[in-house]
GROMACS .gro file of C-alpha atoms in nm:
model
  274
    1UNK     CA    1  13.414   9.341  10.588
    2UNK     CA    2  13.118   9.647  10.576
    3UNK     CA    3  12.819   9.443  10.776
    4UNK     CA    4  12.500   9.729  10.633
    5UNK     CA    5  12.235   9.586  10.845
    6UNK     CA    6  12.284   9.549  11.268
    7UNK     CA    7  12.072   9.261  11.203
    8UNK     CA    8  12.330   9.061  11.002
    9UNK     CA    9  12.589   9.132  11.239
   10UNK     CA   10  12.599   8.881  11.491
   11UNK     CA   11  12.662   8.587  11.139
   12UNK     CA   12  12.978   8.780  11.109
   13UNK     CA   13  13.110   8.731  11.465
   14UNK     CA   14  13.334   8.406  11.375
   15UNK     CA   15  13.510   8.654  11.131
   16UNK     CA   16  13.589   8.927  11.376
   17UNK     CA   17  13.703   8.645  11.650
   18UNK     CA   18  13.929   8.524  11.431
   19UNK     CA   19  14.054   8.925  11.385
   20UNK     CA   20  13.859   8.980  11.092
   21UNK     CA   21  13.808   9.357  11.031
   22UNK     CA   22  13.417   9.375  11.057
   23UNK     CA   23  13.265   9.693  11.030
   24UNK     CA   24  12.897   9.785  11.103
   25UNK     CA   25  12.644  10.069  10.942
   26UNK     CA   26  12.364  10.147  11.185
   27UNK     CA   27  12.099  10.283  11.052
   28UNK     CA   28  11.805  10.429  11.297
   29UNK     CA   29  11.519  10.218  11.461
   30UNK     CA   30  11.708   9.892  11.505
   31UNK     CA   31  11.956  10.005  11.683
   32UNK     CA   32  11.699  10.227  11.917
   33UNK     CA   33  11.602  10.002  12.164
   34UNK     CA   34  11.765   9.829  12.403
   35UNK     CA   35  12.014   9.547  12.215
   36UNK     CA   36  12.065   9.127  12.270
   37UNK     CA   37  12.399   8.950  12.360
   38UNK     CA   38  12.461   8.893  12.017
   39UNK     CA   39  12.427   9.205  11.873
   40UNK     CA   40  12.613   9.409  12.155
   41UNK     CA   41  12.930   9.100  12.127
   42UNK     CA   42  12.947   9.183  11.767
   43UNK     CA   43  12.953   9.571  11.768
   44UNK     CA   44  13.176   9.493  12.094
   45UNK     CA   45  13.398   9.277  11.816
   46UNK     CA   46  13.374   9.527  11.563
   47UNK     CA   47  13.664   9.719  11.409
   48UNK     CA   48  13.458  10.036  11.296
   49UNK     CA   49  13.108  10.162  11.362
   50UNK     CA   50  12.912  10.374  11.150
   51UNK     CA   51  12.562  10.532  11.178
   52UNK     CA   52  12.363  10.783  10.872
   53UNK     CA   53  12.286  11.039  11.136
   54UNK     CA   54  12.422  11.237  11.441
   55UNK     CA   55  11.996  11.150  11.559
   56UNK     CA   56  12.096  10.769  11.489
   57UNK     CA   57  12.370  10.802  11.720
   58UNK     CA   58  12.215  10.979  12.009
   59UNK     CA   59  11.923  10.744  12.008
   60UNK     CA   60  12.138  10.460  12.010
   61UNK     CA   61  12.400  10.593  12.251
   62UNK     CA   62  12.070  10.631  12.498
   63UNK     CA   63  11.958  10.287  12.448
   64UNK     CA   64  12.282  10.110  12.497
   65UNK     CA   65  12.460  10.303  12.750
   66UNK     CA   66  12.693   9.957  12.812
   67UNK     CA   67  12.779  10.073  12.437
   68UNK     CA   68  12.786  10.414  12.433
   69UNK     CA   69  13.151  10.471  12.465
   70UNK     CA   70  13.254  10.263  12.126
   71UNK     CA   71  13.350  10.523  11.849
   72UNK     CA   72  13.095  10.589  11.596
   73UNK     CA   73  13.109  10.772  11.294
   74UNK     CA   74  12.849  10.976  11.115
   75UNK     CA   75  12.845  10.893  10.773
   76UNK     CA   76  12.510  11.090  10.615
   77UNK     CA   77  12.338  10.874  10.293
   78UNK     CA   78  12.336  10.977   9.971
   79UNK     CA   79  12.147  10.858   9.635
   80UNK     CA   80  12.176  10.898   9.264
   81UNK     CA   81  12.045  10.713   8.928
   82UNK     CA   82  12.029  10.736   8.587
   83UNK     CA   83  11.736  11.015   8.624
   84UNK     CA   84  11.935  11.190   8.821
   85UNK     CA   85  12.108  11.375   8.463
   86UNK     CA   86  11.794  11.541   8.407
   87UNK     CA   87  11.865  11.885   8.488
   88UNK     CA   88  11.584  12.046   8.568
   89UNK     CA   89  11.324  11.794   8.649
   90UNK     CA   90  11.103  11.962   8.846
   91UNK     CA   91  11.067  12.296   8.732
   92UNK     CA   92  10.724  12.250   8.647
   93UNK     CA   93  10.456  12.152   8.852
   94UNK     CA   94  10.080  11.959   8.780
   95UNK     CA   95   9.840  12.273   8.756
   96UNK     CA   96   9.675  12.134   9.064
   97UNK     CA   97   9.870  12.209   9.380
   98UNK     CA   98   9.945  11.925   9.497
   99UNK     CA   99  10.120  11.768   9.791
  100UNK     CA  100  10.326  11.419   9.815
  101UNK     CA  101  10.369  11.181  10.104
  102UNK     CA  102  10.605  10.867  10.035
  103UNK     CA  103  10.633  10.601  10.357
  104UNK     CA  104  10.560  10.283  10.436
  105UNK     CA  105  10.172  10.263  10.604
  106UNK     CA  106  10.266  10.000  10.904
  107UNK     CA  107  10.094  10.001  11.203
  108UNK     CA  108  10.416   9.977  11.460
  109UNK     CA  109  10.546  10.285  11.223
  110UNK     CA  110  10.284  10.544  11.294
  111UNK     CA  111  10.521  10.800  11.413
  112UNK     CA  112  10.561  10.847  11.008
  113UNK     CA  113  10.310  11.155  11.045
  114UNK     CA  114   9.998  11.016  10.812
  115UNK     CA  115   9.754  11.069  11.074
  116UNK     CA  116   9.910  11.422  11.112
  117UNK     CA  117   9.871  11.510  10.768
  118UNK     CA  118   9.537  11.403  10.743
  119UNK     CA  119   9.441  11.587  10.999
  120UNK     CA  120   9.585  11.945  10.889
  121UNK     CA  121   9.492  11.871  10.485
  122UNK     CA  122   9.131  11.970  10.613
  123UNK     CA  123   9.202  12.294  10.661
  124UNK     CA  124   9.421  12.291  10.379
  125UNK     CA  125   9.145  12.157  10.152
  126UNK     CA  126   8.918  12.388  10.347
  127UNK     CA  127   9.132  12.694  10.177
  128UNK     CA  128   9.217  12.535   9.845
  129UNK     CA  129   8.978  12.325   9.747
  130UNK     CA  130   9.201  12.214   9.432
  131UNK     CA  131   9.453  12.115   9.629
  132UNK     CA  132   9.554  11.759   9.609
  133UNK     CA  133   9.764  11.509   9.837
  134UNK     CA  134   9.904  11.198   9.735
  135UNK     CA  135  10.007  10.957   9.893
  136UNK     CA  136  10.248  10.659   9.808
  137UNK     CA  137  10.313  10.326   9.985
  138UNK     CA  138  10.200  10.000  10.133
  139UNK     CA  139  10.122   9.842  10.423
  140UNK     CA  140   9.890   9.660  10.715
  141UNK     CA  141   9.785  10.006  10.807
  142UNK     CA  142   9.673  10.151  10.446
  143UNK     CA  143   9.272  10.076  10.507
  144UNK     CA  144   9.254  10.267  10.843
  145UNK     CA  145   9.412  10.577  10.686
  146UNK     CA  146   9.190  10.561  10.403
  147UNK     CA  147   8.908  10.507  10.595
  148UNK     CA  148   9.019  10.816  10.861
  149UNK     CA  149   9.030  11.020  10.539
  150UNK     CA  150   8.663  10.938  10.448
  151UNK     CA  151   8.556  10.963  10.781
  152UNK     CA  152   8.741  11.324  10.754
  153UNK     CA  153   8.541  11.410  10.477
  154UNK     CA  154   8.852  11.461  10.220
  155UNK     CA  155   8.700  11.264   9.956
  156UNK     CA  156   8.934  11.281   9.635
  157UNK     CA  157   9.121  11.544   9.782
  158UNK     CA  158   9.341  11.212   9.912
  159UNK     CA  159   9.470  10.952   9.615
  160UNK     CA  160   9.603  10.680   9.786
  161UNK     CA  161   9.865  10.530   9.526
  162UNK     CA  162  10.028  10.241   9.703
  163UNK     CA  163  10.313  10.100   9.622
  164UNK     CA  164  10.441  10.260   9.235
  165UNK     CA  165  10.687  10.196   9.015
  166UNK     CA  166  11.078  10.430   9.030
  167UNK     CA  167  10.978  10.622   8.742
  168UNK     CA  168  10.645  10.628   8.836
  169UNK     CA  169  10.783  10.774   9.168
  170UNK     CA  170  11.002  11.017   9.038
  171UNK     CA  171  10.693  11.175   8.810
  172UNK     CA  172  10.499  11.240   9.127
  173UNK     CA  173  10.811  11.405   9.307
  174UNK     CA  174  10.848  11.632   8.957
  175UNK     CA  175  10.482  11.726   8.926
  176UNK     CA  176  10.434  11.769   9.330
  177UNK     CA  177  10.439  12.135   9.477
  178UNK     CA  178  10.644  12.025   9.775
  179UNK     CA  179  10.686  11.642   9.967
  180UNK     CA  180  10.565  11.611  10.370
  181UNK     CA  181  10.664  11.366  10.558
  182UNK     CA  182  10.670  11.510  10.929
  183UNK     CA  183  10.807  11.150  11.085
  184UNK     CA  184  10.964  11.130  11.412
  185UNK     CA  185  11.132  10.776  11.355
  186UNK     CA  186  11.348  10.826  11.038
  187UNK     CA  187  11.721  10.748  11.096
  188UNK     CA  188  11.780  10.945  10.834
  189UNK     CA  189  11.554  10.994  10.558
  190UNK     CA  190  11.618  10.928  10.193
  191UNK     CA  191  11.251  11.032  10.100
  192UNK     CA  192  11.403  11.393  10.165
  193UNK     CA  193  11.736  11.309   9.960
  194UNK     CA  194  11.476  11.213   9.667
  195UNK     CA  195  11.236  11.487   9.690
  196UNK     CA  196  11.543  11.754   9.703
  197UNK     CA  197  11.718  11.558   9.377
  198UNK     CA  198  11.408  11.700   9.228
  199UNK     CA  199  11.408  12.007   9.317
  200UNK     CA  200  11.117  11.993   9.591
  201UNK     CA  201  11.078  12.192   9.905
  202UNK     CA  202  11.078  11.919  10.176
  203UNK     CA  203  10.827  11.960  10.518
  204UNK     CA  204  11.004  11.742  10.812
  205UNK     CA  205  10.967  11.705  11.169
  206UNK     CA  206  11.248  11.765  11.497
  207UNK     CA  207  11.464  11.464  11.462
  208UNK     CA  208  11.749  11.334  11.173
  209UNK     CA  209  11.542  11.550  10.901
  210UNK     CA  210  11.679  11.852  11.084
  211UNK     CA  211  12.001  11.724  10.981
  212UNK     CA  212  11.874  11.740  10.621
  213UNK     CA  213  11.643  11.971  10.555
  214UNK     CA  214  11.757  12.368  10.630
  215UNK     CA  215  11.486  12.507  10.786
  216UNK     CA  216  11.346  12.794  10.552
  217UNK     CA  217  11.606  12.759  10.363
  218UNK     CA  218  11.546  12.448  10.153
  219UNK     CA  219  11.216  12.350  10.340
  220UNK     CA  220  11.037  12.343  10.726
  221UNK     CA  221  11.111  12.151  11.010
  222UNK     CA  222  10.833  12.143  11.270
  223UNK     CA  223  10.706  11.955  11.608
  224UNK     CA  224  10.643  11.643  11.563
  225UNK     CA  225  10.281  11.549  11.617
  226UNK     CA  226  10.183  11.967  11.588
  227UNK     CA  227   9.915  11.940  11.332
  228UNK     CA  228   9.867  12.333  11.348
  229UNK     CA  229  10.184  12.411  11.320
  230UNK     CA  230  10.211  12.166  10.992
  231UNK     CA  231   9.906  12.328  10.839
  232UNK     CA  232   9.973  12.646  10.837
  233UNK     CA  233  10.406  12.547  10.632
  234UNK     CA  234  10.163  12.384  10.417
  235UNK     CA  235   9.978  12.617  10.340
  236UNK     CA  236  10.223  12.912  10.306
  237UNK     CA  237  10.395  12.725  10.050
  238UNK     CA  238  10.089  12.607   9.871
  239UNK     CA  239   9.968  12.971   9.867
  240UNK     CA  240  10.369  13.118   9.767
  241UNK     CA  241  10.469  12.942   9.484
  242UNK     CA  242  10.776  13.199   9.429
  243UNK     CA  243  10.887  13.061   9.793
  244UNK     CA  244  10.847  12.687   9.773
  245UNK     CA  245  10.998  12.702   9.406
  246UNK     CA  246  11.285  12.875   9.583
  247UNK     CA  247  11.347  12.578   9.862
  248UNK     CA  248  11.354  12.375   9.622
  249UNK     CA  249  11.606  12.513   9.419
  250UNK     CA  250  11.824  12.556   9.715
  251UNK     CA  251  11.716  12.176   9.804
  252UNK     CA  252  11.874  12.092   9.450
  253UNK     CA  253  12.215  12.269   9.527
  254UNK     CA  254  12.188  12.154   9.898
  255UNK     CA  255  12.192  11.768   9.762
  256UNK     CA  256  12.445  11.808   9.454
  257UNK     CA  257  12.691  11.952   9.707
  258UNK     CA  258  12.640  11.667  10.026
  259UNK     CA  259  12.392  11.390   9.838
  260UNK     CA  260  12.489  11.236   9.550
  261UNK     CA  261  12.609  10.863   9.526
  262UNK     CA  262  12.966  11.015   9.494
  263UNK     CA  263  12.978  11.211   9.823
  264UNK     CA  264  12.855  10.942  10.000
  265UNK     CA  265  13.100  10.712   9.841
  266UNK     CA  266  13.385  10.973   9.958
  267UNK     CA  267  13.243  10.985  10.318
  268UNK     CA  268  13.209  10.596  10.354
  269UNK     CA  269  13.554  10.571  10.262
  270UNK     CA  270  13.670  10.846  10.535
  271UNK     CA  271  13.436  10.692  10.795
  272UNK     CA  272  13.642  10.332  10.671
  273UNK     CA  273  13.968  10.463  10.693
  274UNK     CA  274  14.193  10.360  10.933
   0.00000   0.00000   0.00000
């Protein structure tokens, strides 16, 4: 029995206690923090462990040092659809540069990077007044980043889309120049995974996106929280089109080799395998 969510673990304990084979898929912030008796007796119970990330692991390993000795196996994510046949997608680009941000807008999730990337697109817009940078999702937090952006004086320079449709989605990831999303709390990160399907350079911060993204090779990693340090990857690739259309090439191979549905399906069943 494959348990996908920590949360849902502990309703599977009277299966493992009767020697059910219940295995467990961790995925990032849940598991970072300190866990309840009922979560720690059912990993305790558990037959297999499996996390997306070696940064999932770590974390959790450092929260639950009473735990940190059970085997756990890194299993990366992977994603695919029906778009995903479209060869090419991406190639061409909106003629105004533009940048995407996709993640949720929560208030108890603001290590995401919004505020970050607010605060370097002045400069950005500063130097290329075309430039554009959208930005998709929902959430409690969505009417203090808008109003940060006014208050920033970035006008339409900002779309805020909210919450859009896949194919809607995957138009914005084929028009964009490049995706940022410079979080410090992503387990993994499928917004990369989705954004390199495409064949986007990807901007990330230190943590699990290091485990994606190759740093200038398919994208940049940088500090978390340094807005400087963001601007100026922005820009260059904004400004070096032959560059970021490179990265993202390289992003395209980089997921059809490790990404897809299928290699994930291949690595669950290793990670699985007695």
């Amino acid at each position: 029995m494959l348990c996908m969510h920590l949360h849902l673990a502990p309703a599977f304990l009277p299966f493992a206690l009767r020697g059910g084979r219940l295995a467990v898929f961790l995925h990032g912030i849940e598991c970072w923090k300190p866990l309840g008796p009922l979560r720690r007796r059912a990993l305790l119970l558990a037959w297999r462990l499996v996390c997306n990330s070696q940064e999932t692991r770590r974390r959790f390993q450092r929260s639950n040092p009473v735990l940190a000795g059970l085997p756990l196996r890194v299993c990366p994510l992977g994603i695919g659809s029906a778009q995903e046949a479209r060869e090419g997608e991406g190639t061409e680009e909106c003629k105004e540069p533009g940048v995407l941000l996709v993640g949720r807008m929560d208030p108890a999730e603001r290590y995401k990077g919004h505020d970050e990337v607010l605060e370097a697109w002045v400069e950005v817009r500063a130097r290329i007044p075309t430039a554009v940078l959208h930005v998709v999702g929902e959430g409690a937090d969505r009417p203090r980043l808008e109003e940060k952006a006014r208050r920033l004086g970035l006008g339409g320079s900002v779309r805020f889309h909210g919450e859009v449709a896949d194919h809607r989605l995957e138009s914005l990831y084929a028009l964009c120049s490049f995706l940022a999303l410079p979080s410090a709390g992503e387990g993994f990160g499928l917004v990369y995974l989705e954004a390199m399907r495409a064949g986007k350079a990807c901007i990330g911060a230190q943590g699990a996106a290091e485990e994606i993204i190759e740093d200038g090779e398919t994208g940049f990693i940088v500090p978390y929280g340094d807005v400087p340090a963001l601007r100026e990857r922005m820009l260059e690739l904004l400004c070096d089109a032959e560059l970021r259309q490179a990265l993202g090439r390289a992003g395209r191979r980089r997921y059809e080799r490790h990404y897809t549905e299928q290699a994930f399906a291949r690595r669950l069943s290793r990670a699985l395998d007695a």
